[in-house]
Short mmCIF file of C-alpha atoms and ligand atoms in Angstrom, two decimals:
data_model
loop_
_atom_site.label_atom_id
_atom_site.label_comp_id
_atom_site.label_asym_id
_atom_site.label_seq_id
_atom_site.Cartn_x
_atom_site.Cartn_y
_atom_site.Cartn_z
CA UNK D 1 -15.09 -7.76 -35.58
CA UNK D 2 -12.97 -5.04 -34.00
CA UNK D 3 -10.03 -3.58 -35.89
CA UNK D 4 -6.57 -4.83 -34.85
CA UNK D 5 -4.68 -2.52 -32.51
CA UNK D 6 -2.24 -0.43 -34.58
CA UNK D 7 1.47 -0.61 -33.87
CA UNK D 8 1.71 3.17 -34.01
CA UNK D 9 -1.14 5.48 -33.14
CA UNK D 10 -0.54 9.21 -33.45
CA UNK D 11 -3.25 11.45 -31.95
CA UNK D 12 -3.45 15.22 -32.22
CA UNK D 13 0.26 15.60 -32.83
CA UNK D 14 1.31 19.24 -32.93
CA UNK D 15 4.78 20.71 -33.28
CA UNK D 16 5.44 24.43 -33.25
CA UNK D 17 8.91 25.90 -33.44
CA UNK D 18 9.39 29.28 -31.77
CA UNK D 19 10.57 31.98 -34.16
CA UNK D 20 13.20 34.39 -32.95
CA UNK D 21 11.25 37.51 -32.08
CA UNK D 22 12.25 40.95 -33.30
CA UNK D 23 13.62 43.21 -30.56
CA UNK D 24 10.82 44.86 -28.54
CA UNK D 25 8.22 42.65 -30.22
CA UNK D 26 5.72 41.44 -27.66
CA UNK D 27 4.16 38.89 -29.91
CA UNK D 28 5.67 35.42 -29.77
CA UNK D 29 5.59 33.75 -33.16
CA UNK D 30 5.74 30.10 -34.09
CA UNK D 31 6.31 27.98 -37.17
CA UNK D 32 3.25 25.73 -37.32
CA UNK D 33 5.17 22.72 -38.62
CA UNK D 34 2.63 20.04 -37.62
CA UNK D 35 -0.93 20.82 -36.51
CA UNK D 36 -3.29 18.32 -34.92
CA UNK D 37 -2.18 15.31 -36.94
CA UNK D 38 -3.76 11.91 -36.26
CA UNK D 39 -3.08 8.63 -38.04
CA UNK D 40 -2.17 5.05 -37.31
CA UNK D 41 0.09 2.42 -38.82
CA UNK D 42 -0.74 -1.27 -38.50
CA UNK D 43 1.80 -4.03 -37.94
CA UNK D 44 3.45 -5.02 -41.22
CA UNK D 45 1.93 -2.07 -43.03
CA UNK D 46 3.76 0.38 -45.27
CA UNK D 47 2.23 3.84 -45.09
CA UNK D 48 3.33 6.66 -47.38
CA UNK D 49 3.54 10.21 -46.02
CA UNK D 50 3.47 12.60 -48.96
CA UNK D 51 3.47 16.36 -49.38
CA UNK D 52 5.36 19.33 -50.78
CA UNK D 53 8.50 20.70 -49.20
CA UNK D 54 7.75 22.20 -45.78
CA UNK D 55 4.51 20.30 -45.19
CA UNK D 56 5.85 18.81 -41.95
CA UNK D 57 6.80 15.26 -43.00
CA UNK D 58 10.29 15.19 -41.51
CA UNK D 59 9.05 16.87 -38.35
CA UNK D 60 6.51 14.06 -37.89
CA UNK D 61 9.26 11.47 -38.44
CA UNK D 62 11.62 13.17 -35.99
CA UNK D 63 8.89 13.51 -33.37
CA UNK D 64 7.96 9.84 -33.64
CA UNK D 65 11.66 9.06 -33.13
CA UNK D 66 11.62 11.50 -30.23
CA UNK D 67 14.55 13.35 -31.76
CA UNK D 68 12.40 16.38 -31.03
CA UNK D 69 9.65 16.81 -28.42
CA UNK D 70 6.05 17.31 -29.54
CA UNK D 71 4.26 20.52 -28.54
CA UNK D 72 1.08 18.53 -27.98
CA UNK D 73 -0.44 15.16 -28.76
CA UNK D 74 0.09 11.48 -28.17
CA UNK D 75 2.40 9.02 -29.90
CA UNK D 76 1.31 5.57 -28.80
CA UNK D 77 3.75 2.87 -29.87
CA UNK D 78 2.75 -0.70 -29.09
CA UNK D 79 0.46 0.49 -26.29
CA UNK D 80 2.84 3.01 -24.67
CA UNK D 81 2.59 6.78 -25.07
CA UNK D 82 6.18 7.63 -26.00
CA UNK D 83 5.44 11.35 -26.36
CA UNK D 84 5.80 11.68 -22.60
CA UNK D 85 8.33 9.03 -21.68
CA UNK D 86 11.18 10.08 -19.39
CA UNK D 87 14.57 10.17 -21.14
CA UNK D 88 15.85 7.00 -19.49
CA UNK D 89 12.90 4.87 -20.61
CA UNK D 90 13.14 6.48 -24.01
CA UNK D 91 16.55 4.87 -24.49
CA UNK D 92 14.97 1.40 -24.63
CA UNK D 93 12.41 2.65 -27.12
CA UNK D 94 15.01 4.19 -29.44
CA UNK D 95 15.93 0.71 -30.56
CA UNK D 96 12.41 -0.12 -31.66
CA UNK D 97 12.04 2.76 -34.09
CA UNK D 98 14.81 3.44 -36.60
CA UNK D 99 15.16 6.02 -39.32
CA UNK D 100 16.56 5.69 -42.85
CA UNK D 101 17.67 9.07 -44.18
CA UNK D 102 17.98 10.61 -47.63
CA UNK D 103 21.75 10.82 -47.21
CA UNK D 104 22.57 8.09 -44.70
CA UNK D 105 26.16 9.24 -44.15
CA UNK D 106 25.71 12.98 -43.88
CA UNK D 107 25.88 12.80 -40.09
CA UNK D 108 28.27 9.87 -39.73
CA UNK D 109 32.03 9.81 -39.25
CA UNK D 110 33.57 9.37 -42.73
CA UNK D 111 36.62 7.72 -41.17
CA UNK D 112 34.59 4.83 -39.76
CA UNK D 113 34.47 1.63 -41.74
CA UNK D 114 31.10 0.39 -42.99
CA UNK D 115 31.21 -2.57 -40.59
CA UNK D 116 31.73 -0.26 -37.61
CA UNK D 117 28.90 2.00 -38.73
CA UNK D 118 26.48 -0.92 -39.06
CA UNK D 119 27.54 -2.38 -35.69
CA UNK D 120 27.33 0.93 -33.84
CA UNK D 121 23.69 0.57 -32.78
CA UNK D 122 24.26 -2.97 -31.55
CA UNK D 123 27.18 -1.74 -29.48
CA UNK D 124 25.21 1.14 -27.96
CA UNK D 125 22.38 -1.19 -27.00
CA UNK D 126 24.75 -3.92 -25.76
CA UNK D 127 23.66 -6.50 -28.30
CA UNK D 128 26.00 -9.51 -28.72
CA UNK D 129 29.73 -10.02 -28.32
CA UNK D 130 32.18 -8.40 -30.77
CA UNK D 131 32.38 -11.68 -32.70
CA UNK D 132 28.61 -12.01 -32.82
CA UNK D 133 28.32 -8.44 -34.02
CA UNK D 134 30.82 -9.09 -36.82
CA UNK D 135 28.83 -12.13 -37.93
CA UNK D 136 25.64 -10.08 -37.80
CA UNK D 137 27.21 -7.33 -39.93
CA UNK D 138 28.07 -9.94 -42.60
CA UNK D 139 24.54 -11.30 -42.50
CA UNK D 140 23.01 -7.82 -42.78
CA UNK D 141 25.27 -6.91 -45.71
CA UNK D 142 24.06 -10.06 -47.49
CA UNK D 143 20.48 -9.18 -46.69
CA UNK D 144 20.79 -5.81 -48.44
CA UNK D 145 22.61 -7.29 -51.43
CA UNK D 146 26.22 -6.39 -50.64
CA UNK D 147 29.23 -8.63 -50.08
CA UNK D 148 30.64 -9.20 -46.60
CA UNK D 149 33.91 -7.51 -47.64
CA UNK D 150 32.09 -4.20 -47.73
CA UNK D 151 32.48 -4.10 -43.93
CA UNK D 152 36.20 -3.33 -44.30
CA UNK D 153 35.70 -0.40 -46.67
CA UNK D 154 34.73 3.24 -46.19
CA UNK D 155 31.36 4.82 -47.11
CA UNK D 156 32.88 7.09 -49.78
CA UNK D 157 33.98 4.04 -51.76
CA UNK D 158 30.35 3.20 -52.53
CA UNK D 159 27.78 4.53 -54.98
CA UNK D 160 24.63 6.33 -53.83
CA UNK D 161 22.48 3.22 -54.15
CA UNK D 162 25.01 1.09 -52.28
CA UNK D 163 25.27 3.68 -49.55
CA UNK D 164 21.52 3.59 -49.11
CA UNK D 165 21.73 -0.22 -48.81
CA UNK D 166 24.30 0.27 -46.05
CA UNK D 167 21.99 2.81 -44.38
CA UNK D 168 19.20 0.24 -44.43
CA UNK D 169 21.51 -2.42 -42.96
CA UNK D 170 22.46 0.03 -40.22
CA UNK D 171 18.80 0.66 -39.38
CA UNK D 172 18.02 -3.08 -39.36
CA UNK D 173 20.98 -3.92 -37.12
CA UNK D 174 19.05 -3.36 -33.89
CA UNK D 175 15.99 -5.36 -35.07
CA UNK D 176 13.56 -2.45 -35.01
CA UNK D 177 9.82 -2.97 -35.13
CA UNK D 178 9.22 0.24 -37.02
CA UNK D 179 11.16 2.14 -39.67
CA UNK D 180 10.75 5.76 -40.64
CA UNK D 181 12.22 6.09 -44.14
CA UNK D 182 12.62 9.82 -44.86
CA UNK D 183 12.92 10.25 -48.63
CA UNK D 184 15.37 7.32 -48.85
CA UNK D 185 15.52 7.35 -52.66
CA UNK D 186 15.05 11.05 -53.47
CA UNK D 187 18.75 11.67 -54.11
CA UNK D 188 19.19 8.62 -56.35
CA UNK D 189 18.91 8.18 -60.13
CA UNK D 190 15.54 6.82 -61.22
CA UNK D 191 16.91 3.37 -62.17
CA UNK D 192 18.68 3.08 -58.82
CA UNK D 193 15.55 4.31 -57.02
CA UNK D 194 13.66 1.28 -58.33
CA UNK D 195 16.38 -1.09 -57.07
CA UNK D 196 16.33 0.35 -53.56
CA UNK D 197 12.52 0.37 -53.49
CA UNK D 198 12.51 -3.28 -54.57
CA UNK D 199 14.95 -4.07 -51.78
CA UNK D 200 12.71 -2.38 -49.21
CA UNK D 201 9.73 -4.26 -50.60
CA UNK D 202 11.59 -7.61 -50.32
CA UNK D 203 12.71 -6.80 -46.78
CA UNK D 204 9.19 -5.82 -45.84
CA UNK D 205 7.91 -9.20 -46.97
CA UNK D 206 10.85 -11.18 -45.57
CA UNK D 207 11.03 -9.49 -42.17
CA UNK D 208 7.48 -8.19 -41.79
CA UNK D 209 8.70 -4.63 -41.43
CA UNK D 210 6.37 -1.78 -40.63
CA UNK D 211 7.40 1.35 -42.51
CA UNK D 212 6.39 5.00 -42.59
CA UNK D 213 7.70 6.04 -46.00
CA UNK D 214 8.14 9.79 -46.51
CA UNK D 215 8.20 11.13 -50.07
CA UNK D 216 7.75 14.38 -51.97
CA UNK D 217 5.54 13.14 -54.73
CA UNK D 218 2.99 10.43 -55.17
CA UNK D 219 4.76 8.53 -57.94
CA UNK D 220 7.48 7.13 -55.64
CA UNK D 221 5.05 5.58 -53.17
CA UNK D 222 2.54 4.32 -55.75
CA UNK D 223 3.82 0.75 -55.99
CA UNK D 224 5.07 0.37 -52.49
CA UNK D 225 2.60 1.63 -49.91
CA UNK D 226 -0.55 0.01 -48.58
CA UNK D 227 -1.99 3.36 -47.58
CA UNK D 228 -1.05 6.95 -48.28
CA UNK D 229 -1.32 10.07 -46.10
CA UNK D 230 -1.29 13.38 -47.97
CA UNK D 231 -0.12 16.47 -46.08
CA UNK D 232 -0.18 20.19 -46.77
CA UNK D 233 1.17 22.97 -44.55
CA UNK D 234 1.35 20.85 -41.41
CA UNK D 235 -2.05 19.22 -41.75
CA UNK D 236 -3.40 15.96 -43.14
CA UNK D 237 -5.57 16.52 -46.20
CA UNK D 238 -6.45 12.94 -47.10
CA UNK D 239 -5.75 9.35 -46.06
CA UNK D 240 -6.71 6.45 -48.30
CA UNK D 241 -5.80 2.92 -49.31
CA UNK D 242 -3.35 3.16 -52.20
CA UNK D 243 -5.67 2.03 -55.01
CA UNK D 244 -8.41 4.41 -53.95
CA UNK D 245 -6.12 7.39 -53.58
CA UNK D 246 -4.75 7.08 -57.10
CA UNK D 247 -8.00 6.06 -58.77
CA UNK D 248 -10.39 8.36 -56.95
CA UNK D 249 -8.75 11.14 -54.93
CA UNK D 250 -11.35 13.03 -52.91
CA UNK D 251 -9.38 16.05 -51.72
CA UNK D 252 -8.56 19.01 -53.98
CA UNK D 253 -4.93 18.97 -52.84
CA UNK D 254 -4.47 15.28 -53.71
CA UNK D 255 -6.08 15.96 -57.07
CA UNK D 256 -3.54 18.69 -57.78
CA UNK D 257 -0.61 16.62 -56.53
CA UNK D 258 -1.64 13.66 -58.67
CA UNK D 259 -2.10 15.76 -61.77
CA UNK D 260 1.45 17.11 -61.29
CA UNK D 261 3.01 13.65 -60.97
CA UNK D 262 4.68 12.29 -64.11
CA UNK D 263 2.55 9.18 -64.59
CA UNK D 264 2.39 7.34 -67.92
CA UNK D 265 -1.38 6.94 -67.64
CA UNK D 266 -3.41 8.25 -70.60
CA UNK D 267 -6.46 8.69 -68.37
CA UNK D 268 -4.61 11.18 -66.25
CA UNK D 269 -2.91 12.90 -69.18
CA UNK D 270 -3.64 16.52 -69.92
CA UNK D 271 -5.46 17.25 -66.71
CA UNK D 272 -2.72 19.10 -64.97
CA UNK D 273 -4.19 21.18 -62.20
CA UNK D 274 -2.04 23.96 -60.91
CA UNK D 275 -2.63 25.33 -57.44
CA UNK D 276 -3.05 29.08 -57.50
CA UNK D 277 -0.43 31.29 -55.91
CA UNK D 278 2.38 30.40 -53.53
CA UNK D 279 2.43 28.26 -50.43
CA UNK D 280 1.55 30.51 -47.45
CA UNK D 281 3.95 31.06 -44.58
CA UNK D 282 3.73 28.37 -41.88
CA UNK D 283 4.26 31.19 -39.34
CA UNK D 284 0.90 32.67 -40.26
CA UNK D 285 -1.14 29.89 -41.90
CA UNK D 286 -4.57 30.71 -43.38
CA UNK D 287 -7.58 30.47 -41.06
CA UNK D 288 -9.98 27.61 -41.54
CA UNK D 289 -8.75 25.22 -44.22
CA UNK D 290 -5.05 25.86 -44.88
CA UNK D 291 -5.50 25.05 -48.57
CA UNK D 292 -8.34 27.52 -49.19
CA UNK D 293 -6.11 30.35 -50.46
CA UNK D 294 -5.02 28.13 -53.34
CA UNK D 295 -8.06 25.90 -53.79
CA UNK D 296 -10.25 26.24 -56.85
CA UNK D 297 -13.20 24.79 -54.96
CA UNK D 298 -12.97 27.07 -51.91
CA UNK D 299 -16.18 28.54 -50.46
CA UNK D 300 -16.45 31.48 -48.05
CA UNK D 301 -17.05 29.09 -45.14
CA UNK D 302 -13.69 27.41 -45.78
CA UNK D 303 -12.10 30.44 -44.07
CA UNK D 304 -14.22 29.93 -40.95
CA UNK D 305 -13.72 26.33 -39.89
CA UNK D 306 -10.84 23.89 -39.86
CA UNK D 307 -12.33 20.96 -41.78
CA UNK D 308 -12.26 17.81 -39.65
CA UNK D 309 -10.63 14.69 -41.07
CA UNK D 310 -13.68 12.51 -41.58
CA UNK D 311 -14.23 9.05 -43.00
CA UNK D 312 -16.05 9.16 -46.33
CA UNK D 313 -15.64 5.45 -47.17
CA UNK D 314 -14.05 2.57 -45.23
CA UNK D 315 -10.43 3.62 -44.54
CA UNK D 316 -10.78 6.72 -46.71
CA UNK D 317 -10.62 10.04 -44.84
CA UNK D 318 -10.53 13.60 -46.05
CA UNK D 319 -10.34 17.05 -44.48
CA UNK D 320 -12.62 19.01 -46.81
CA UNK D 321 -16.17 20.16 -46.24
CA UNK D 322 -17.21 19.76 -49.87
CA UNK D 323 -18.74 16.47 -50.96
CA UNK D 324 -20.10 17.81 -54.23
CA UNK D 325 -16.71 17.89 -55.95
CA UNK D 326 -14.45 15.13 -57.27
N1 ATP J 1 14.24 23.06 -36.07
C1 ATP J 1 13.39 23.87 -36.69
N2 ATP J 1 13.23 25.15 -36.31
C2 ATP J 1 12.34 25.97 -36.92
N3 ATP J 1 11.56 25.60 -37.94
C3 ATP J 1 11.65 24.32 -38.37
C4 ATP J 1 12.57 23.40 -37.78
N4 ATP J 1 12.45 22.21 -38.44
C5 ATP J 1 11.50 22.38 -39.38
N5 ATP J 1 11.03 23.66 -39.35
C6 ATP J 1 9.97 24.22 -40.21
O1 ATP J 1 8.83 23.39 -40.09
C7 ATP J 1 8.17 23.25 -41.34
C8 ATP J 1 8.08 21.78 -41.70
O2 ATP J 1 9.39 21.32 -42.00
P1 ATP J 1 9.70 19.80 -42.38
O3 ATP J 1 11.17 19.69 -42.54
O4 ATP J 1 9.05 18.89 -41.42
O5 ATP J 1 8.99 19.66 -43.80
P2 ATP J 1 9.12 18.49 -44.88
O6 ATP J 1 7.73 18.15 -45.28
O7 ATP J 1 9.96 17.38 -44.37
O8 ATP J 1 9.83 19.23 -46.08
P3 ATP J 1 10.91 18.66 -47.15
O9 ATP J 1 10.07 17.96 -48.18
O10 ATP J 1 11.56 19.87 -47.68
O11 ATP J 1 11.84 17.74 -46.45
C9 ATP J 1 8.96 24.08 -42.34
O12 ATP J 1 8.33 25.33 -42.43
C10 ATP J 1 10.32 24.20 -41.69
O13 ATP J 1 10.95 25.40 -42.08
MG1 MG J 2 11.70 16.48 -45.03
#
């Protein structure tokens, strides 16, 4: 039996940002934000994308949305490589992939009413008549657990959790097939985080949403994601089905990240593994394996070769040459 075709297939995605050169410097420098990243997301799947600050998570999200152009690589969505689509054709694609942000209203007009903000995407894409759009806004507000009257109010009148519900309604308004949720609960209190995560879980089941869920630490995605991708300094370290990743991490970086997460699991208690030293500069990342400068298992050869992401068990991939650890 062949595997089903993924909804999103990212191959060799690379994004480098040019750094402003010093006067008279002949060397052009780049921030290596994302380096040769490959992964796929199946229809109806929720995939977590986890890593420390600066590991390249948002850049991947923004490149998939084509808010920024990739330096290299393919982004195949539903059979079409959108990494190289002309602007005009990209417009039609914009609707299919939507983003939910950490602060959904940071970039929106605070003088617009919630109803207008939710309907904006429908208007841009010419969906429905004004009356149909108003009805749809009411339906969407109900779907995210808010009353229809919310449409007449302003974003600042709502709490953080409610604002995130409005952000989700806004993303859903154009019936996307894929949602990139970039740390949607990071700014919320823990109790409110659980409510918003539950809402996303319900919506996933109700609407069959496909979600790439970006988070800083592994605890947020533990109960929500089918699979988890762990990143460090622009590269994928490990990909695994959720249960396997938490029960039997196979990459030294995942091991360290898990041991740092505040989990109430006695088995994991007291095994806190601290990575040595600071995170290197993404302008001049280490040769070979990017983790090697901080890895307690590093061998001399780790400086020589970039470890390929290889499958070590069905659906479980790691980028580490050592199989005699963990
Ligand atoms: N527009 C830009 N110009 C230059 N460098 C950038 C730009 N956007 C991101 N970077 C750099 O690319 C790297 C990856 O950034 P990115 O925001 O993708 O990380 P992240 O994993 O989302 O981090 P965080 O958890 O803090 O949100 C960082 O070193 C960042 O400074
Ligand atoms: Mg980010």
